[in-house]
Structure formats: C-alpha cells, structure tokens
C-alpha cells in the first residue's frame, strides 16, 4: 500500500468520524430550539449529515482498493467538507446557547425581584 492510499484512507476515516460527531451539536440545536416550524430546517440538516455519512461509506466501499492521486484529492475534499459541517453546527449551537442566555439576562434585568 503506497503513501497516497494510506493518507486517503486516514482522511476518509477521519471525515466519517467528524461527520458522525457533528450529529451531536446538530441534535443539541434541535433540542434548544422552541417547538414549531423553526426546528424543521435543523431536522433537514441532520438528515443531510446522515446522507453524507452514507456517502462516505459508499465511497469507501467502492473505491477503497483503487485509490490514486485523484482519490486522495477527493478524500481531502470530503474531509474538509466534514470539518466545515462540524464547525457550522458547533458555532450555531454556541450562538443559540448564547442567545438564550442573553434572553434570560435581559428578562432578569427588567424584572424586579420583589414585585415580579
């Protein structure tokens, strides 16, 4: 097995794991959102992440023995795509949590403790 195939396999595996982990913040985003239609796009995002994970598995199953320089380029693109998805999900989760905390702080700032 040459160096290109090893790096390609590592990138494919790392991208797969990264996408699997990105389901965690995406699920937390759904849990943080209020009930209603606002959750629907986040459920769609989770479904897309699952479809990307399946795409990784299909790609790995069909091309695992035939990797060359082009396969390495595809693996790099897949890996950075997975990192992008993870970062977007994590940043969105952090933003949602910060906005909820800001909302609570504003409500506490306006509400008098004695009179409510």
PDB file of C-alpha atoms in Angstrom:
ATOM      1  CA  UNK A   1       0.000   0.000   0.000  1.00  0.00           C
ATOM      2  CA  UNK A   2       1.527   3.320  -1.027  1.00  0.00           C
ATOM      3  CA  UNK A   3       1.548   6.611   0.831  1.00  0.00           C
ATOM      4  CA  UNK A   4      -1.356   8.162  -1.173  1.00  0.00           C
ATOM      5  CA  UNK A   5      -3.663   5.278  -0.276  1.00  0.00           C
ATOM      6  CA  UNK A   6      -2.744   5.421   3.407  1.00  0.00           C
ATOM      7  CA  UNK A   7      -3.348   9.177   3.644  1.00  0.00           C
ATOM      8  CA  UNK A   8      -6.567   8.823   1.641  1.00  0.00           C
ATOM      9  CA  UNK A   9      -7.852   6.079   3.972  1.00  0.00           C
ATOM     10  CA  UNK A  10      -6.969   8.138   7.053  1.00  0.00           C
ATOM     11  CA  UNK A  11      -8.771  11.188   5.622  1.00  0.00           C
ATOM     12  CA  UNK A  12     -11.855   9.177   4.702  1.00  0.00           C
ATOM     13  CA  UNK A  13     -11.996   7.599   8.164  1.00  0.00           C
ATOM     14  CA  UNK A  14     -11.384  10.953   9.896  1.00  0.00           C
ATOM     15  CA  UNK A  15     -14.080  12.640   7.793  1.00  0.00           C
ATOM     16  CA  UNK A  16     -16.515   9.850   8.600  1.00  0.00           C
ATOM     17  CA  UNK A  17     -15.851  10.212  12.339  1.00  0.00           C
ATOM     18  CA  UNK A  18     -16.100  14.010  12.083  1.00  0.00           C
ATOM     19  CA  UNK A  19     -19.494  13.795  10.393  1.00  0.00           C
ATOM     20  CA  UNK A  20     -20.719  11.303  12.967  1.00  0.00           C
ATOM     21  CA  UNK A  21     -19.637  13.671  15.732  1.00  0.00           C
ATOM     22  CA  UNK A  22     -21.320  16.630  14.002  1.00  0.00           C
ATOM     23  CA  UNK A  23     -24.661  14.918  14.614  1.00  0.00           C
ATOM     24  CA  UNK A  24     -24.211  15.705  18.320  1.00  0.00           C
ATOM     25  CA  UNK A  25     -24.291  19.530  18.061  1.00  0.00           C
ATOM     26  CA  UNK A  26     -26.990  19.309  15.368  1.00  0.00           C
ATOM     27  CA  UNK A  27     -29.145  17.267  17.760  1.00  0.00           C
ATOM     28  CA  UNK A  28     -28.461  19.725  20.582  1.00  0.00           C
ATOM     29  CA  UNK A  29     -29.517  22.613  18.309  1.00  0.00           C
ATOM     30  CA  UNK A  30     -32.854  20.894  17.720  1.00  0.00           C
ATOM     31  CA  UNK A  31     -33.272  20.424  21.470  1.00  0.00           C
ATOM     32  CA  UNK A  32     -32.503  24.101  22.156  1.00  0.00           C
ATOM     33  CA  UNK A  33     -34.978  25.396  19.575  1.00  0.00           C
ATOM     34  CA  UNK A  34     -38.552  26.151  20.577  1.00  0.00           C
ATOM     35  CA  UNK A  35     -41.261  23.818  19.334  1.00  0.00           C
ATOM     36  CA  UNK A  36     -42.680  24.576  15.927  1.00  0.00           C
ATOM     37  CA  UNK A  37     -41.591  25.135  12.373  1.00  0.00           C
ATOM     38  CA  UNK A  38     -38.231  26.603  13.385  1.00  0.00           C
ATOM     39  CA  UNK A  39     -36.968  23.067  14.091  1.00  0.00           C
ATOM     40  CA  UNK A  40     -37.705  21.725  10.608  1.00  0.00           C
ATOM     41  CA  UNK A  41     -34.531  23.077   8.885  1.00  0.00           C
ATOM     42  CA  UNK A  42     -32.403  21.601  11.648  1.00  0.00           C
ATOM     43  CA  UNK A  43     -34.032  18.197  11.188  1.00  0.00           C
ATOM     44  CA  UNK A  44     -33.251  18.539   7.472  1.00  0.00           C
ATOM     45  CA  UNK A  45     -29.635  19.360   8.334  1.00  0.00           C
ATOM     46  CA  UNK A  46     -29.432  16.208  10.451  1.00  0.00           C
ATOM     47  CA  UNK A  47     -30.845  14.162   7.558  1.00  0.00           C
ATOM     48  CA  UNK A  48     -28.239  15.683   5.221  1.00  0.00           C
ATOM     49  CA  UNK A  49     -25.455  14.812   7.633  1.00  0.00           C
ATOM     50  CA  UNK A  50     -26.693  11.221   7.755  1.00  0.00           C
ATOM     51  CA  UNK A  51     -26.786  11.145   3.936  1.00  0.00           C
ATOM     52  CA  UNK A  52     -23.197  12.428   3.837  1.00  0.00           C
ATOM     53  CA  UNK A  53     -22.193   9.685   6.259  1.00  0.00           C
ATOM     54  CA  UNK A  54     -23.803   7.115   3.969  1.00  0.00           C
ATOM     55  CA  UNK A  55     -21.964   8.717   1.057  1.00  0.00           C
ATOM     56  CA  UNK A  56     -18.690   8.222   2.885  1.00  0.00           C
ATOM     57  CA  UNK A  57     -19.483   4.558   3.436  1.00  0.00           C
ATOM     58  CA  UNK A  58     -20.450   4.032  -0.199  1.00  0.00           C
ATOM     59  CA  UNK A  59     -17.340   5.846  -1.423  1.00  0.00           C
ATOM     60  CA  UNK A  60     -15.121   3.823   0.896  1.00  0.00           C
ATOM     61  CA  UNK A  61     -16.744   0.550  -0.141  1.00  0.00           C
ATOM     62  CA  UNK A  62     -16.364   1.121  -3.872  1.00  0.00           C
ATOM     63  CA  UNK A  63     -13.025   2.853  -4.085  1.00  0.00           C
ATOM     64  CA  UNK A  64     -11.032   1.530  -1.134  1.00  0.00           C
ATOM     65  CA  UNK A  65      -8.748  -0.608  -3.277  1.00  0.00           C
ATOM     66  CA  UNK A  66      -8.350   1.779  -6.215  1.00  0.00           C
ATOM     67  CA  UNK A  67      -7.126   4.973  -4.596  1.00  0.00           C
ATOM     68  CA  UNK A  68      -4.649   7.102  -6.520  1.00  0.00           C
ATOM     69  CA  UNK A  69      -3.858  10.823  -6.563  1.00  0.00           C
ATOM     70  CA  UNK A  70      -7.403  11.660  -7.675  1.00  0.00           C
ATOM     71  CA  UNK A  71      -8.776   9.568  -4.830  1.00  0.00           C
ATOM     72  CA  UNK A  72      -6.543  11.493  -2.429  1.00  0.00           C
ATOM     73  CA  UNK A  73      -7.940  14.788  -3.723  1.00  0.00           C
ATOM     74  CA  UNK A  74     -11.497  13.516  -3.233  1.00  0.00           C
ATOM     75  CA  UNK A  75     -10.612  12.342   0.287  1.00  0.00           C
ATOM     76  CA  UNK A  76      -9.177  15.773   1.139  1.00  0.00           C
ATOM     77  CA  UNK A  77     -12.326  17.490  -0.158  1.00  0.00           C
ATOM     78  CA  UNK A  78     -14.543  15.081   1.798  1.00  0.00           C
ATOM     79  CA  UNK A  79     -12.514  15.629   4.963  1.00  0.00           C
ATOM     80  CA  UNK A  80     -12.633  19.422   4.790  1.00  0.00           C
ATOM     81  CA  UNK A  81     -16.339  19.250   3.960  1.00  0.00           C
ATOM     82  CA  UNK A  82     -16.878  17.231   7.128  1.00  0.00           C
ATOM     83  CA  UNK A  83     -14.868  19.767   9.141  1.00  0.00           C
ATOM     84  CA  UNK A  84     -16.976  22.568   7.679  1.00  0.00           C
ATOM     85  CA  UNK A  85     -20.206  20.824   8.704  1.00  0.00           C
ATOM     86  CA  UNK A  86     -18.879  20.234  12.224  1.00  0.00           C
ATOM     87  CA  UNK A  87     -17.742  23.850  12.658  1.00  0.00           C
ATOM     88  CA  UNK A  88     -21.041  25.251  11.376  1.00  0.00           C
ATOM     89  CA  UNK A  89     -23.032  23.001  13.722  1.00  0.00           C
ATOM     90  CA  UNK A  90     -20.834  23.823  16.702  1.00  0.00           C
ATOM     91  CA  UNK A  91     -20.859  27.582  16.036  1.00  0.00           C
ATOM     92  CA  UNK A  92     -24.625  27.536  15.602  1.00  0.00           C
ATOM     93  CA  UNK A  93     -25.090  25.633  18.852  1.00  0.00           C
ATOM     94  CA  UNK A  94     -22.866  28.109  20.699  1.00  0.00           C
ATOM     95  CA  UNK A  95     -24.796  31.026  19.193  1.00  0.00           C
ATOM     96  CA  UNK A  96     -28.177  29.544  20.157  1.00  0.00           C
ATOM     97  CA  UNK A  97     -26.994  28.946  23.716  1.00  0.00           C
ATOM     98  CA  UNK A  98     -25.555  32.476  23.974  1.00  0.00           C
ATOM     99  CA  UNK A  99     -28.799  33.994  22.678  1.00  0.00           C
ATOM    100  CA  UNK A 100     -30.840  32.011  25.192  1.00  0.00           C
ATOM    101  CA  UNK A 101     -28.543  33.163  27.991  1.00  0.00           C
ATOM    102  CA  UNK A 102     -28.798  36.781  26.783  1.00  0.00           C
ATOM    103  CA  UNK A 103     -32.585  36.498  26.761  1.00  0.00           C
ATOM    104  CA  UNK A 104     -32.581  35.250  30.364  1.00  0.00           C
ATOM    105  CA  UNK A 105     -30.226  38.038  31.443  1.00  0.00           C
ATOM    106  CA  UNK A 106     -32.420  40.667  29.788  1.00  0.00           C
ATOM    107  CA  UNK A 107     -35.507  39.278  31.495  1.00  0.00           C
ATOM    108  CA  UNK A 108     -33.726  39.297  34.861  1.00  0.00           C
ATOM    109  CA  UNK A 109     -32.539  42.865  34.269  1.00  0.00           C
ATOM    110  CA  UNK A 110     -36.054  44.110  33.554  1.00  0.00           C
ATOM    111  CA  UNK A 111     -37.931  42.125  36.231  1.00  0.00           C
ATOM    112  CA  UNK A 112     -37.941  43.426  39.786  1.00  0.00           C
ATOM    113  CA  UNK A 113     -37.279  40.620  42.263  1.00  0.00           C
ATOM    114  CA  UNK A 114     -39.685  41.947  44.882  1.00  0.00           C
ATOM    115  CA  UNK A 115     -42.685  42.751  42.711  1.00  0.00           C
ATOM    116  CA  UNK A 116     -42.108  40.409  39.790  1.00  0.00           C
TER     117      UNK A 116
END
